[in-house]
Amino acid sequence: EVQLVESGGGLVKPGGSLRLSCAVSAFTFSTYSMNWVRQAPGKGLEWVSSIGSISTYTYYADSVKGRFTISRDNAKNSLYLQMNSLRAEDTAVYYCARGRFGGIFYFDYWGQGILVSVSS
Amino acid sequence: DIQMTQSPSSLSASVGDRVTITCRASQGISNYVAWYQQKPGKVPKFLIYDASTLQSGVPSRFSGSGSGTDFTLTISSLQPEDVATYYCQKYNSAPFTFGPGTTVDFK
């Protein structure tokens, strides 16, 4: 069974940093694009960032560009999101989501999500 | 950037009703639209890709259609377990934007 498990969330002060991780299992990680999607409390889904299967390309929402960095380690079956200069509006549940091979970015499997709270 | 809108933002229907949700892109995106269902307090579930292809395991009462700028998600006979918020998403190119969502509940 495909599994994605996020970790690394928590409470951080404005201007602070956090690194989210997503450990995956039961599929060949290195052949799929991977993604982060977030959902602020009571709000809709917001795409955050995507990365190709061998990190050839990365994409970011304008709201996080220059502050967040997506990366992956195919040897460790893991996806990461380094979040710097965090703002209150970054408060959300962050989901790791699997894309498809061939650079197709719809999301067929999702993790349970991890809460990031940015507050002083 | 291409914007995605959905209508209505919410709707109330009865068990057995046919429900249609519309998603509109501000520019043509061929058939690069996916649909997701999110039940209250749950993780989003992937329903449809390429505008009309049902993901394996999704009940056949769900269907999608459209191309270009206008897309629809239809539930042919609403069931109690279909109470949820539904999101469309474009994936022709980045940003891979979601629509604002349509909440479906019962009258």
Coordinates of C-alpha atoms in Angstrom, one line a residue:
Chain A
E1 CA 0.0 0.0 0.0
V2 CA 1.4 3.4 -1.0
Q3 CA 2.2 5.5 2.1
L4 CA 3.4 9.0 2.6
V5 CA 4.2 10.2 6.1
E6 CA 5.1 13.8 6.8
S7 CA 7.1 15.0 9.8
G8 CA 8.9 18.1 11.0
G9 CA 5.9 20.4 11.6
G10 CA 5.2 22.5 14.7
L11 CA 5.1 25.9 16.1
V12 CA 7.6 28.5 14.9
K13 CA 8.0 32.3 15.4
P14 CA 7.6 34.6 12.4
G15 CA 10.9 34.8 10.6
G16 CA 11.8 31.3 11.7
S17 CA 12.6 28.2 9.7
L18 CA 11.3 24.6 9.6
R19 CA 12.2 21.6 7.5
L20 CA 9.4 19.3 6.5
S21 CA 10.1 15.7 5.5
C22 CA 7.9 13.1 3.7
A23 CA 8.9 9.5 3.9
V24 CA 7.3 7.3 1.3
S25 CA 6.9 3.6 0.8
A26 CA 5.5 0.9 -1.5
F27 CA 6.3 2.6 -4.8
T28 CA 9.4 3.4 -6.9
F29 CA 9.9 6.9 -5.5
S30 CA 12.6 7.8 -8.0
T31 CA 10.2 7.6 -11.0
Y32 CA 7.5 10.0 -9.7
S33 CA 7.3 13.7 -9.4
M34 CA 6.5 14.9 -5.9
N35 CA 4.6 17.8 -4.4
W36 CA 3.7 19.9 -1.4
V37 CA 0.1 21.2 -1.0
R38 CA -1.1 23.2 2.0
Q39 CA -4.4 24.1 3.5
A40 CA -4.8 27.0 5.9
P41 CA -7.3 26.6 8.7
G42 CA -10.8 26.7 7.2
K43 CA -9.5 27.4 3.7
G44 CA -9.1 25.6 0.4
L45 CA -6.2 23.7 -1.0
E46 CA -3.1 25.7 -2.2
W47 CA -0.4 24.1 -4.3
V48 CA 3.0 25.0 -2.9
S49 CA 5.8 23.3 -4.8
S50 CA 6.7 20.4 -7.1
I51 CA 9.8 18.6 -8.0
G52 CA 10.6 16.3 -10.9
S53 CA 11.6 12.7 -10.4
I54 CA 15.3 13.3 -10.6
S55 CA 15.2 16.9 -9.4
T56 CA 15.7 18.2 -12.9
Y57 CA 13.0 20.8 -12.4
T58 CA 11.3 22.5 -9.4
Y59 CA 8.3 24.8 -9.3
Y60 CA 7.0 27.1 -6.6
A61 CA 3.9 29.1 -5.9
D62 CA 4.6 32.9 -6.0
S63 CA 3.6 33.0 -2.3
V64 CA 6.6 30.9 -1.3
K65 CA 9.1 31.6 -4.0
G66 CA 12.5 32.6 -2.6
R67 CA 11.6 31.4 0.9
F68 CA 10.9 27.7 0.4
T69 CA 13.1 25.1 -1.2
I70 CA 11.8 21.7 -2.3
S71 CA 14.3 18.8 -2.5
R72 CA 14.3 15.0 -2.6
D73 CA 16.7 12.1 -1.8
N74 CA 15.8 9.2 -4.0
A75 CA 18.2 6.9 -2.1
K76 CA 16.2 7.6 1.1
N77 CA 12.7 7.7 -0.5
S78 CA 12.2 11.1 1.0
L79 CA 10.9 14.5 0.0
Y80 CA 11.7 17.7 1.8
L81 CA 10.5 21.3 2.1
Q82 CA 12.8 23.8 3.7
M83 CA 10.8 26.7 4.8
N84 CA 12.6 30.0 5.7
S85 CA 11.4 33.5 6.7
L86 CA 8.1 32.0 7.8
R87 CA 5.0 34.3 8.0
A88 CA 1.7 34.0 9.9
E89 CA 0.1 33.3 6.5
D90 CA 2.1 30.2 6.1
T91 CA 0.2 28.6 8.9
A92 CA -1.5 25.5 7.4
V93 CA -1.6 21.8 7.2
Y94 CA 1.1 20.7 4.7
Y95 CA 0.5 17.7 2.6
C96 CA 3.0 15.7 0.7
A97 CA 1.4 14.3 -2.5
R98 CA 2.6 12.0 -5.2
G99 CA 2.5 13.3 -8.8
R100 CA 2.9 11.1 -11.8
F101 CA 5.8 10.0 -13.9
G102 CA 6.7 12.0 -17.0
G103 CA 6.3 15.3 -15.3
I104 CA 2.5 15.1 -14.8
F105 CA 1.4 17.1 -11.8
Y106 CA -1.8 15.8 -10.5
F107 CA -1.8 14.2 -7.1
D108 CA -3.0 10.6 -6.7
Y109 CA -1.7 9.8 -3.2
W110 CA -1.6 12.1 -0.2
G111 CA 0.0 12.0 3.2
Q112 CA -2.0 12.6 6.3
G113 CA -0.7 16.1 6.6
I114 CA 1.4 18.0 9.2
L115 CA 0.5 21.2 10.9
V116 CA 2.8 24.2 10.7
S117 CA 1.9 27.1 13.0
V118 CA 3.6 30.4 12.7
S119 CA 3.0 32.6 15.6
S120 CA 4.8 34.8 18.2
Chain B
D1 CA -1.1 33.0 -14.4
I2 CA -4.2 31.0 -15.2
Q3 CA -7.0 31.3 -12.6
M4 CA -9.4 28.6 -11.7
T5 CA -12.9 29.4 -10.6
Q6 CA -15.7 27.0 -9.4
S7 CA -19.4 27.4 -9.2
P8 CA -21.4 27.2 -7.2
S9 CA -19.3 27.7 -4.1
S10 CA -21.8 25.5 -2.2
L11 CA -24.9 23.6 -2.9
S12 CA -27.5 21.6 -1.0
A13 CA -29.1 18.5 -2.6
S14 CA -31.1 15.4 -1.7
V15 CA -30.1 11.8 -1.8
G16 CA -30.5 10.6 -5.4
D17 CA -30.1 14.0 -7.0
R18 CA -27.9 14.7 -9.9
V19 CA -25.3 17.2 -8.9
T20 CA -23.1 19.2 -11.3
I21 CA -20.1 21.4 -10.3
T22 CA -18.5 23.7 -12.8
C23 CA -14.8 24.7 -13.0
R24 CA -13.6 27.4 -15.3
A25 CA -10.0 28.3 -16.4
S26 CA -9.2 31.8 -17.3
Q27 CA -7.3 30.5 -20.4
G28 CA -7.5 27.2 -22.3
I29 CA -5.8 24.3 -20.7
S30 CA -6.8 21.5 -23.0
N31 CA -8.0 18.6 -20.8
Y32 CA -5.4 19.0 -18.0
V33 CA -7.9 19.1 -15.1
A34 CA -8.1 16.9 -12.1
W35 CA -10.8 16.7 -9.5
Y36 CA -10.5 15.9 -5.7
Q37 CA -12.9 15.2 -3.0
Q38 CA -12.2 16.3 0.6
K39 CA -14.5 15.1 3.4
P40 CA -14.6 17.2 6.6
G41 CA -11.5 16.6 8.6
K42 CA -10.0 14.2 6.0
V43 CA -7.2 14.1 3.5
P44 CA -8.1 15.0 -0.1
K45 CA -9.0 12.1 -2.3
F46 CA -8.1 12.0 -6.0
L47 CA -11.1 11.3 -8.2
I48 CA -10.6 12.2 -11.9
Y49 CA -7.7 13.2 -14.2
D50 CA -7.5 14.3 -17.8
A51 CA -10.8 16.0 -17.2
S52 CA -12.8 12.8 -17.6
T53 CA -10.8 9.7 -16.7
L54 CA -12.0 8.1 -13.4
Q55 CA -9.3 7.0 -11.0
S56 CA -9.4 3.4 -10.2
G57 CA -11.8 2.6 -7.4
V58 CA -13.9 5.8 -7.7
P59 CA -17.6 5.0 -7.9
S60 CA -19.0 5.2 -11.4
R61 CA -21.6 7.8 -10.3
F62 CA -18.8 10.3 -10.5
S63 CA -18.0 11.6 -14.0
G64 CA -16.1 14.5 -15.5
S65 CA -16.2 16.3 -18.8
G66 CA -14.9 19.4 -20.6
S67 CA -11.9 20.8 -22.5
G68 CA -10.4 24.1 -23.0
T69 CA -11.8 26.4 -20.4
D70 CA -14.9 24.8 -19.1
F71 CA -15.1 21.6 -17.0
T72 CA -17.8 19.8 -15.0
L73 CA -17.8 17.2 -12.3
T74 CA -21.1 15.3 -12.1
I75 CA -22.5 13.1 -9.4
S76 CA -25.3 11.2 -11.1
S77 CA -27.1 10.1 -7.9
L78 CA -25.9 11.8 -4.7
Q79 CA -25.2 9.5 -1.8
P80 CA -24.8 10.3 1.9
E81 CA -21.0 9.7 1.7
D82 CA -20.6 12.3 -1.0
V83 CA -20.9 15.2 1.4
A84 CA -17.6 16.9 0.9
T85 CA -15.8 19.8 -0.7
Y86 CA -14.8 19.2 -4.3
Y87 CA -11.8 20.9 -5.9
C88 CA -10.6 21.1 -9.5
Q89 CA -6.9 21.6 -10.3
K90 CA -5.1 22.5 -13.5
Y91 CA -1.8 20.8 -14.4
N92 CA -1.0 21.8 -17.9
S93 CA 1.9 23.9 -16.5
A94 CA 3.0 25.5 -13.3
P95 CA 1.5 26.9 -11.1
F96 CA -0.7 23.8 -10.6
T97 CA -3.6 25.9 -9.2
F98 CA -6.6 24.5 -7.4
G99 CA -10.0 26.0 -7.7
P100 CA -11.6 27.5 -4.6
G101 CA -13.8 24.5 -3.9
T102 CA -17.5 23.6 -4.0
T103 CA -19.1 22.3 -0.8
V104 CA -21.8 19.8 -1.3
D105 CA -24.2 19.0 1.6
F106 CA -27.7 17.7 2.1
K107 CA -30.9 19.7 2.2

